[in-house]
Short mmCIF file of C-alpha atoms in Angstrom, two decimals:
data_model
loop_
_atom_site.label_atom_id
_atom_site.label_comp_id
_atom_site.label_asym_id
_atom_site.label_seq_id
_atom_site.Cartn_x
_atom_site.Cartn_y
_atom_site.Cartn_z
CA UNK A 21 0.00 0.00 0.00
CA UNK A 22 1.18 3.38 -1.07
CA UNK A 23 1.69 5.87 1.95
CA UNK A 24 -0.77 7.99 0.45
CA UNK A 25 -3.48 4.84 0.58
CA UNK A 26 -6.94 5.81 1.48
CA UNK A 27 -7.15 6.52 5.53
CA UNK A 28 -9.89 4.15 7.33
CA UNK A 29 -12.95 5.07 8.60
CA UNK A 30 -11.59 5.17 12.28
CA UNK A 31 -8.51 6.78 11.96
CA UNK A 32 -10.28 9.99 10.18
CA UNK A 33 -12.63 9.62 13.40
CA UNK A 34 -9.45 10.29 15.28
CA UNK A 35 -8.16 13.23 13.52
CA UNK A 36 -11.90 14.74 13.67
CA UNK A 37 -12.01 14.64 17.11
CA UNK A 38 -8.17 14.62 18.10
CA UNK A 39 -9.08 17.44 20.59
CA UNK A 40 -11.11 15.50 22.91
CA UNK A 41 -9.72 12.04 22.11
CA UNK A 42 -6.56 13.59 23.59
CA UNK A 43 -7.94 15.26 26.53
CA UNK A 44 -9.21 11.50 27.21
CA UNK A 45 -5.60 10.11 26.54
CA UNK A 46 -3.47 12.02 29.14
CA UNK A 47 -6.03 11.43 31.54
CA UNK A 48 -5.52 7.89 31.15
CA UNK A 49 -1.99 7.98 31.22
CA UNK A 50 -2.45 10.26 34.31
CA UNK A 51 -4.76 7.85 35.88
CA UNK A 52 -2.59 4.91 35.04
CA UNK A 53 0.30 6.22 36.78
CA UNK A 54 -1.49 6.86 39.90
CA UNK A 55 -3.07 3.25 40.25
CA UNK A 56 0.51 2.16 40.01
CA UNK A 57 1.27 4.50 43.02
CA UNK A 58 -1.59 3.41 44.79
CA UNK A 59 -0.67 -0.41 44.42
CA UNK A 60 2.61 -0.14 44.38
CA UNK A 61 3.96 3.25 46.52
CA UNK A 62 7.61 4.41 45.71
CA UNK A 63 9.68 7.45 46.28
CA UNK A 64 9.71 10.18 43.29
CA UNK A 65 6.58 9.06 41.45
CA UNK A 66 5.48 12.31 40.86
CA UNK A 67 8.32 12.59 38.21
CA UNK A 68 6.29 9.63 36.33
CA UNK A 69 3.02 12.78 36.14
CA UNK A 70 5.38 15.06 35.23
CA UNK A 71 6.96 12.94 32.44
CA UNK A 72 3.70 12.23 31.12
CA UNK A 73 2.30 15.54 30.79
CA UNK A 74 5.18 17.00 29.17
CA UNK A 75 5.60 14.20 26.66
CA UNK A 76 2.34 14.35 25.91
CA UNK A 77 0.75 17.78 26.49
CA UNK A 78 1.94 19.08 23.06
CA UNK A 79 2.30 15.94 21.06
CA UNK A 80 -0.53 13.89 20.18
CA UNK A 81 1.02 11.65 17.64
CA UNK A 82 2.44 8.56 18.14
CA UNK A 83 5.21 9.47 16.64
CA UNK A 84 5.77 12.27 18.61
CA UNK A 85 5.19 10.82 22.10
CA UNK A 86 8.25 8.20 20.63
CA UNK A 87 10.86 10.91 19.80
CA UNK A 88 10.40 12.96 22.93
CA UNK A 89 10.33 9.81 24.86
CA UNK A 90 13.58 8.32 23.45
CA UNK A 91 14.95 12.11 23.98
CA UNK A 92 13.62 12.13 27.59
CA UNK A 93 14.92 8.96 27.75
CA UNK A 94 18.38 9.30 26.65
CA UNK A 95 18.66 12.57 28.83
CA UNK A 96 17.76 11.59 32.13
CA UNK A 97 19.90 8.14 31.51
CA UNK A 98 23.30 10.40 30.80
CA UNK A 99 22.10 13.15 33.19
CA UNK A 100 21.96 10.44 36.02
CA UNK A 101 24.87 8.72 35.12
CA UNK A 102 27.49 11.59 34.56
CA UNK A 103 26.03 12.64 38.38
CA UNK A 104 26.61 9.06 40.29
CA UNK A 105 30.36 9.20 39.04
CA UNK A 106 30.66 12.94 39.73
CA UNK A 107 29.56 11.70 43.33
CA UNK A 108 31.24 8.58 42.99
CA UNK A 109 34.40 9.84 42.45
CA UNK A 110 35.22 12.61 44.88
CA UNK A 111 33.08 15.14 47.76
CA UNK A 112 35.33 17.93 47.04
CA UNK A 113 32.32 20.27 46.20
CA UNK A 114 35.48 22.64 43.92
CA UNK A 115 36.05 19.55 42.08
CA UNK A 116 32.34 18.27 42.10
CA UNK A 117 31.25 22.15 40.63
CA UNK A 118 34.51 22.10 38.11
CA UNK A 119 32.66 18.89 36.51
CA UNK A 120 29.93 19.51 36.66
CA UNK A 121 30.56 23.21 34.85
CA UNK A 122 32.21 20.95 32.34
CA UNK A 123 29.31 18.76 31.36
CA UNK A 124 27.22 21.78 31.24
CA UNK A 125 29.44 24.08 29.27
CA UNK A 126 29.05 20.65 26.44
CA UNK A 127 25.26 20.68 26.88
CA UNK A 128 24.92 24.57 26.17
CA UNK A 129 27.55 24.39 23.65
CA UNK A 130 25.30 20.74 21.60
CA UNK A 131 21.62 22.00 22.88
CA UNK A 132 20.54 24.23 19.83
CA UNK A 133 21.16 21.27 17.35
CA UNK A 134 19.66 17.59 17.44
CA UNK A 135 18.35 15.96 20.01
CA UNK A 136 18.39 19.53 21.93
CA UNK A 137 15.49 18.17 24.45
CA UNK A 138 17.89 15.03 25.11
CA UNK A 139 20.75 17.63 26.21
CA UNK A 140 18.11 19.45 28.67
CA UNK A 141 17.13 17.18 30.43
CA UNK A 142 20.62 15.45 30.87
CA UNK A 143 21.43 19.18 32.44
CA UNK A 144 18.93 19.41 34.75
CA UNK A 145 19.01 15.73 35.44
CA UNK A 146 22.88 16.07 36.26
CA UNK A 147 21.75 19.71 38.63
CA UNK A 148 19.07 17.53 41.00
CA UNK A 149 21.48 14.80 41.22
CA UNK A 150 24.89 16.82 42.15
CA UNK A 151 22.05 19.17 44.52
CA UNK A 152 20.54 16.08 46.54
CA UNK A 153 23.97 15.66 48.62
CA UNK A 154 24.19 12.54 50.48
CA UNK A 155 21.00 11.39 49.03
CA UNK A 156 21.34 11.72 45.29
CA UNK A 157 22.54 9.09 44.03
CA UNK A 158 19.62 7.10 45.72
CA UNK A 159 17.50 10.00 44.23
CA UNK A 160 19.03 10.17 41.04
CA UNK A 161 18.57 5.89 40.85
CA UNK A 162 15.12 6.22 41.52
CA UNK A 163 13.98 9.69 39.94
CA UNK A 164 15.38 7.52 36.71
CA UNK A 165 13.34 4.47 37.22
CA UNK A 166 10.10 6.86 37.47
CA UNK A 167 11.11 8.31 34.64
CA UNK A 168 11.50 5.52 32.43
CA UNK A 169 7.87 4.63 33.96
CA UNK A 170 6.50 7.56 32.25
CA UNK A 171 7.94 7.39 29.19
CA UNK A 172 6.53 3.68 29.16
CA UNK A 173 3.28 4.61 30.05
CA UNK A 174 2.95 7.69 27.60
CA UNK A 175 4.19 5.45 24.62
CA UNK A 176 1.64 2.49 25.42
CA UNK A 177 -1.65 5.26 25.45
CA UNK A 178 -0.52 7.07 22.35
CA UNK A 179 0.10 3.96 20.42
CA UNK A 180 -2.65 1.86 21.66
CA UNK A 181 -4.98 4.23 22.43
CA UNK A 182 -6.74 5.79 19.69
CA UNK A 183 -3.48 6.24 18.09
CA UNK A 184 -2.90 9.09 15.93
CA UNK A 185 -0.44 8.43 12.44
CA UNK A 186 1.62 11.98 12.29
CA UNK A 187 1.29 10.46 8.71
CA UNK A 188 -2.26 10.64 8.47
CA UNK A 189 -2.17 13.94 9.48
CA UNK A 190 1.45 15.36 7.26
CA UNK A 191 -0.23 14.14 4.02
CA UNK A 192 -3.95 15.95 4.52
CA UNK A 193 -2.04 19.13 5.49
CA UNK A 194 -0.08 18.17 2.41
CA UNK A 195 -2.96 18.02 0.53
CA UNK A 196 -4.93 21.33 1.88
CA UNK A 197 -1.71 23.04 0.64
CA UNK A 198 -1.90 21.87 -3.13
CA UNK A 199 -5.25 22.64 -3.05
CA UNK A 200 -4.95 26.13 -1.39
CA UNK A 201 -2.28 26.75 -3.85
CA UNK A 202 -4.28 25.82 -7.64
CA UNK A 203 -7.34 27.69 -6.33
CA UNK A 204 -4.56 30.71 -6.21
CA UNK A 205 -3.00 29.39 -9.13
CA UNK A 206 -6.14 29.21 -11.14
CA UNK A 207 -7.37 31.96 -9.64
CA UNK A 208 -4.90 34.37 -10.79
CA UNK A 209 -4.86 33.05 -14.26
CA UNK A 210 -8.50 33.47 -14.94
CA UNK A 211 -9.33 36.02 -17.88
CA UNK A 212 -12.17 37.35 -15.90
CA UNK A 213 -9.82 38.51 -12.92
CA UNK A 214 -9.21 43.04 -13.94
CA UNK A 215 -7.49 43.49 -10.76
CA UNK A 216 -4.48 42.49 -8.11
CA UNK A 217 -5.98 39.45 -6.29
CA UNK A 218 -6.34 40.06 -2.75
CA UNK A 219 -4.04 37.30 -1.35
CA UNK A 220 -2.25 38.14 2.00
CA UNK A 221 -4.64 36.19 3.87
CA UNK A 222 -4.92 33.16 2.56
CA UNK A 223 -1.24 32.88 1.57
CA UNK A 224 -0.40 33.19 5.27
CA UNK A 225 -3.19 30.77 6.17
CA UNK A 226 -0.73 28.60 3.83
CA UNK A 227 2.32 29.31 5.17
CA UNK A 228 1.09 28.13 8.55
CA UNK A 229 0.01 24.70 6.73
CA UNK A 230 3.38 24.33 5.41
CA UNK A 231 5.07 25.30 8.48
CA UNK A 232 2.88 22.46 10.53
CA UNK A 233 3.84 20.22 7.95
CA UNK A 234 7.79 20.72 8.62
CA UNK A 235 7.07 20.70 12.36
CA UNK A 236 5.53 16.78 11.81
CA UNK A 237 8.63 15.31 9.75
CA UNK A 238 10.37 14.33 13.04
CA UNK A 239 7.49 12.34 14.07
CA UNK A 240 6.54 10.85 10.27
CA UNK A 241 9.87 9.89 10.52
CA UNK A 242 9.87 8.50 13.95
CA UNK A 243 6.46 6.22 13.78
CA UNK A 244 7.14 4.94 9.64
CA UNK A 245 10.24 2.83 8.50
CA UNK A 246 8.84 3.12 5.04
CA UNK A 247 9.42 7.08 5.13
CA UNK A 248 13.22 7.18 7.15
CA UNK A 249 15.35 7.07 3.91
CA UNK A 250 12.77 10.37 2.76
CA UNK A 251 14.05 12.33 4.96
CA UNK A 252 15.46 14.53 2.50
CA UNK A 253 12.70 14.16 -0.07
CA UNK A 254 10.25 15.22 2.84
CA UNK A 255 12.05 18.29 3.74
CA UNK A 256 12.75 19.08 0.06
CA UNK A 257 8.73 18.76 -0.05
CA UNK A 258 8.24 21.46 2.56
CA UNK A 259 11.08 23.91 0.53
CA UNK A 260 9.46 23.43 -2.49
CA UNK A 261 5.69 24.24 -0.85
CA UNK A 262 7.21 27.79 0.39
CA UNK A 263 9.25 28.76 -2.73
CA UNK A 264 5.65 28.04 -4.60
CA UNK A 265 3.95 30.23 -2.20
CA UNK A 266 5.89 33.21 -2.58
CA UNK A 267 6.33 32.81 -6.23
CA UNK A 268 2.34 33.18 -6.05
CA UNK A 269 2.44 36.31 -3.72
CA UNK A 270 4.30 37.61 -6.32
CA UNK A 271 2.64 37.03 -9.49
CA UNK A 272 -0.85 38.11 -7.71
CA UNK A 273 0.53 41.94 -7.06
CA UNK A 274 2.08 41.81 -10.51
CA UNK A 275 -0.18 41.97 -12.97
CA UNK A 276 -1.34 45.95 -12.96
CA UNK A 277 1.84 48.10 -12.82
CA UNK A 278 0.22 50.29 -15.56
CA UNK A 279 -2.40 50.26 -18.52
CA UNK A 280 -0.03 49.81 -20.91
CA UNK A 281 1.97 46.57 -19.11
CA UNK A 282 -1.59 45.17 -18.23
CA UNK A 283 -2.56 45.04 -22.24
CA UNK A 284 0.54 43.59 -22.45
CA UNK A 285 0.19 40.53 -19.81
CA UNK A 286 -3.02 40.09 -21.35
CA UNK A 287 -1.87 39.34 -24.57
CA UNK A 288 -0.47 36.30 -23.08
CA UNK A 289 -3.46 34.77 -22.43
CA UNK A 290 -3.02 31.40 -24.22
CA UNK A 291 0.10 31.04 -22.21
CA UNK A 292 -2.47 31.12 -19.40
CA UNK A 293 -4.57 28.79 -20.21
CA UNK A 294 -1.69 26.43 -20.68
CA UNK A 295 -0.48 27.12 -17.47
CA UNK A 296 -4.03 26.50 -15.89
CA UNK A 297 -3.41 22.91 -16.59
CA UNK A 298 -0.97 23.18 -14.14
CA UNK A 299 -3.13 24.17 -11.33
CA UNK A 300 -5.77 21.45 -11.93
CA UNK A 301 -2.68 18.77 -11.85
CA UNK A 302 -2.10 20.30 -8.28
CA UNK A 303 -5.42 20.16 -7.20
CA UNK A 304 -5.58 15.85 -8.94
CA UNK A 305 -2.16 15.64 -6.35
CA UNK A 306 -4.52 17.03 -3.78
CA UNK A 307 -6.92 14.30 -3.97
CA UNK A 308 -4.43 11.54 -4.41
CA UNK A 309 -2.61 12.97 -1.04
CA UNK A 310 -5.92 12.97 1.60
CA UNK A 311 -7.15 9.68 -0.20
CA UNK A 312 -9.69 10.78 -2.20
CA UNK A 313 -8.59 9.07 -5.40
CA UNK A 314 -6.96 6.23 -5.66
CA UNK A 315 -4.84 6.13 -9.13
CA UNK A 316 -1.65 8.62 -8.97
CA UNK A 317 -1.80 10.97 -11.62
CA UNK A 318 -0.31 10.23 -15.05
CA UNK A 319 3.44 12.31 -15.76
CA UNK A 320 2.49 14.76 -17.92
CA UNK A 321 6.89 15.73 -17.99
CA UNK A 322 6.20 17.93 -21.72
CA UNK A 323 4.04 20.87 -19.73
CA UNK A 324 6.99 22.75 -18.34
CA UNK A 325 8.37 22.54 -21.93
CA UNK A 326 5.38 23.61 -23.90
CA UNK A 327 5.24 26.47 -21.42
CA UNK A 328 8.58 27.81 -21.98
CA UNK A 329 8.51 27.67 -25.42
CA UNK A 330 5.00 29.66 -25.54
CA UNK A 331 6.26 32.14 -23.00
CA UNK A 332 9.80 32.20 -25.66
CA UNK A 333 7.32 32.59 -28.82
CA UNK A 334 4.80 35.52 -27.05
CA UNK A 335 7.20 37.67 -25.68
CA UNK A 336 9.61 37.98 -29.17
CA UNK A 337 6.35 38.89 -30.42
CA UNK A 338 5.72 41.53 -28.25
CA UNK A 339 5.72 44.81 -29.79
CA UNK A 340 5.92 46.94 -26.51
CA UNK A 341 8.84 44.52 -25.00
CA UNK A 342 7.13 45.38 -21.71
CA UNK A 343 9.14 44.78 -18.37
CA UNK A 344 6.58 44.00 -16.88
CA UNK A 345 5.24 41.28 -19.23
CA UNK A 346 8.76 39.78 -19.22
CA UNK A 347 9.35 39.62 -15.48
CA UNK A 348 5.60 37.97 -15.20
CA UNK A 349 6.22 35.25 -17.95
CA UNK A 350 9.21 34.29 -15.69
CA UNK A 351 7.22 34.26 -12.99
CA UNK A 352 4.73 32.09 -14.35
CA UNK A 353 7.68 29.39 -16.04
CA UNK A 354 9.50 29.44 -12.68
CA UNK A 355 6.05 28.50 -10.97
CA UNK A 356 5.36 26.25 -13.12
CA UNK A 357 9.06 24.75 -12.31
CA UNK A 358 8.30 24.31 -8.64
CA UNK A 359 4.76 22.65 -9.59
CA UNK A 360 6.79 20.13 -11.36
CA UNK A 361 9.07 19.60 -8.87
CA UNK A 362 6.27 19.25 -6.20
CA UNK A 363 5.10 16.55 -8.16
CA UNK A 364 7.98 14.68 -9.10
CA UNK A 365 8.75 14.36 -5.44
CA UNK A 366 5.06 13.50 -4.38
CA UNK A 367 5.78 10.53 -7.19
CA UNK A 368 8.62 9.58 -5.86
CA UNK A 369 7.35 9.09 -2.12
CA UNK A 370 4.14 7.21 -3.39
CA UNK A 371 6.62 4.20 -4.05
CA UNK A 372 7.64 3.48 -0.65
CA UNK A 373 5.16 1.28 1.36
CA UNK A 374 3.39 1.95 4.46
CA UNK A 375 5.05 -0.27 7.71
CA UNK A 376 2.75 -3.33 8.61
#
């Protein structure tokens, strides 16, 4: 099955109602972790709550709760462990301090890159340990074990609990995007449009799609084996999404500079037309992204081509050699570029097969 396949019936009951459905989630992760105290009463198990929430308060996906997990994981693991042999090794609190300023030095100097949540939490796991005195290594050996409780916990609700695929959801903000871009793309092109479109809005209402999109790759990533050796094609996705998004902020507020450089756009309107073939392509991608048909479009590779050479025949027959006209026929070919290259990469990712 292509990763594109047709969502079922329950999962797009999921994503419908994601905002309850998690509500219901941490509250059962919440309550899970409590019965555990209540059977089974050890020190620190408030840090199991407090794991939970924060892997889970901001991502719903299963994906998600994984990577921030591992993260957490990995953190509070090193934090702990760098700690006990800080303590092992010597009480000198000059010496203890000098390490300890060492390690965190590394962790301010790693933390903006990858795995930045990892780093910390391995900081402020190494600060309670080294700040518990004679107790923290028993604190820092138990503080760990209620951690890795939490993390357990929060990964068995989000994936076996009305699980939500950050793949389901990546691919139908994927496909609100090529749809939100041909009705601009079409839009603009129409012959009965006389004036800039008004497009500010729903540009930015866009941008925020795309954005959300980039924001989910971790997690696609993280929950599909299928998608891991994508991970450039995904981001080159996302790149390609915003280059075609300001490309058409641009050609909507450049169509009117004058009278005479509006006669002279218009005179290009077969190369419109051709290029309108372009927008409805985005908008079958659409469909074929959210599941709505099932066939991937057929490569239509000669567009781009019979574009440019319109554009190349039209404007060496222009008359007024209008600026304006130029700059907008590049516009429209380097558009029409980015449309090709959006779907060339959409092909290319409907190959790989969703994980069992």
């Amino acid at each position: 099955m292509s990763v594109f396949s047709p969502a079922s019936r329950f999962e797009t009951l999921i994503y419908r109602h994601i905002r309850v459905i998690h509500v219901i989630k941490i509250s059962l992760a919440l309550l899970i972790a409590h019965l555990l105290n209540l059977l089974y009463p050890v020190p620190y198990l408030a840090w199991t709550s407090v794991t939970i929430v924060i892997i889970m308060l901001t991502l719903p996906q299963v994906g998600g709760a994984l990577e921030k997990s591992i993260q957490r994981i990995i953190g509070t693991l090193f934090g702990a462990a760098y700690g006990i042999l800080i303590l092992y090794l010597t009480q000198d609190p000059w010496l203890s301090g000098l390490l300890a300023l060492l390690a965190i030095a590394f962790i301010t100097w790693r933390a903006s890159g990858k795995m930045s949540y990892a780093y910390l939490v391995a900081g402020f796991t190494l600060m309670i340990v080294l700040d518990g005195g004679d107790q923290g290594m028993q604190e820092a050996i138990w503080r760990t074990a209620t951690i890795l409780l939490g993390c357990a916990i929060a990964i068995l609700v989000s994936q076996c609990v009305l699980p939500l695929r950050a793949r389901n959801e990546w691919r139908w903000l994927l496909a609100q995007s090529l749809r939100g871009m041909s009705h601009l793309w079409q839009s603009h092109l129409s012959p009965n449009v006389h004036k800039p479109l008004q497009t500010r809005g729903r540009i930015k209402q866009l941008q925020k799609t795309v954005q959300r999109q980039r924001g989910l790759l971790n997690s696609v990533r993280m929950e599909s084996r299928s998608l891991r050796p994508y991970g450039k094609e995904l981001e080159a996705l996302v790149e390609v999404q915003e280059r075609c998004l300001l490309l058409l902020e641009l050609l909507a507020q450049s169509r009117w500079e004058n009278s005479a450089s509006a006669q002279a756009i218009q005179q290009q309107y077969a190369i419109s037309v051709q290029a309108r073939t372009l927008g409805e392509r985005l908008t079958a991608f659409s469909r074929f992204c959210a599941g709505e048909q099932l066939e991937l479009p057929e490569a239509a590779s000669e567009d781009g081509l019979k574009l440019k050479q319109m554009m190349l025949s039209s404007l060496e027959q222009q008359q007024s050699h209008s600026l304006n006209a130029y700059g907008y026929g590049w516009l429209i070919y380097q558009t029409s570029l980015q449309i090709t290259l959006l779907e060339k990469l959409i092909r290319g990712l409907a190959v790989s097969r969703n994980d069992p």
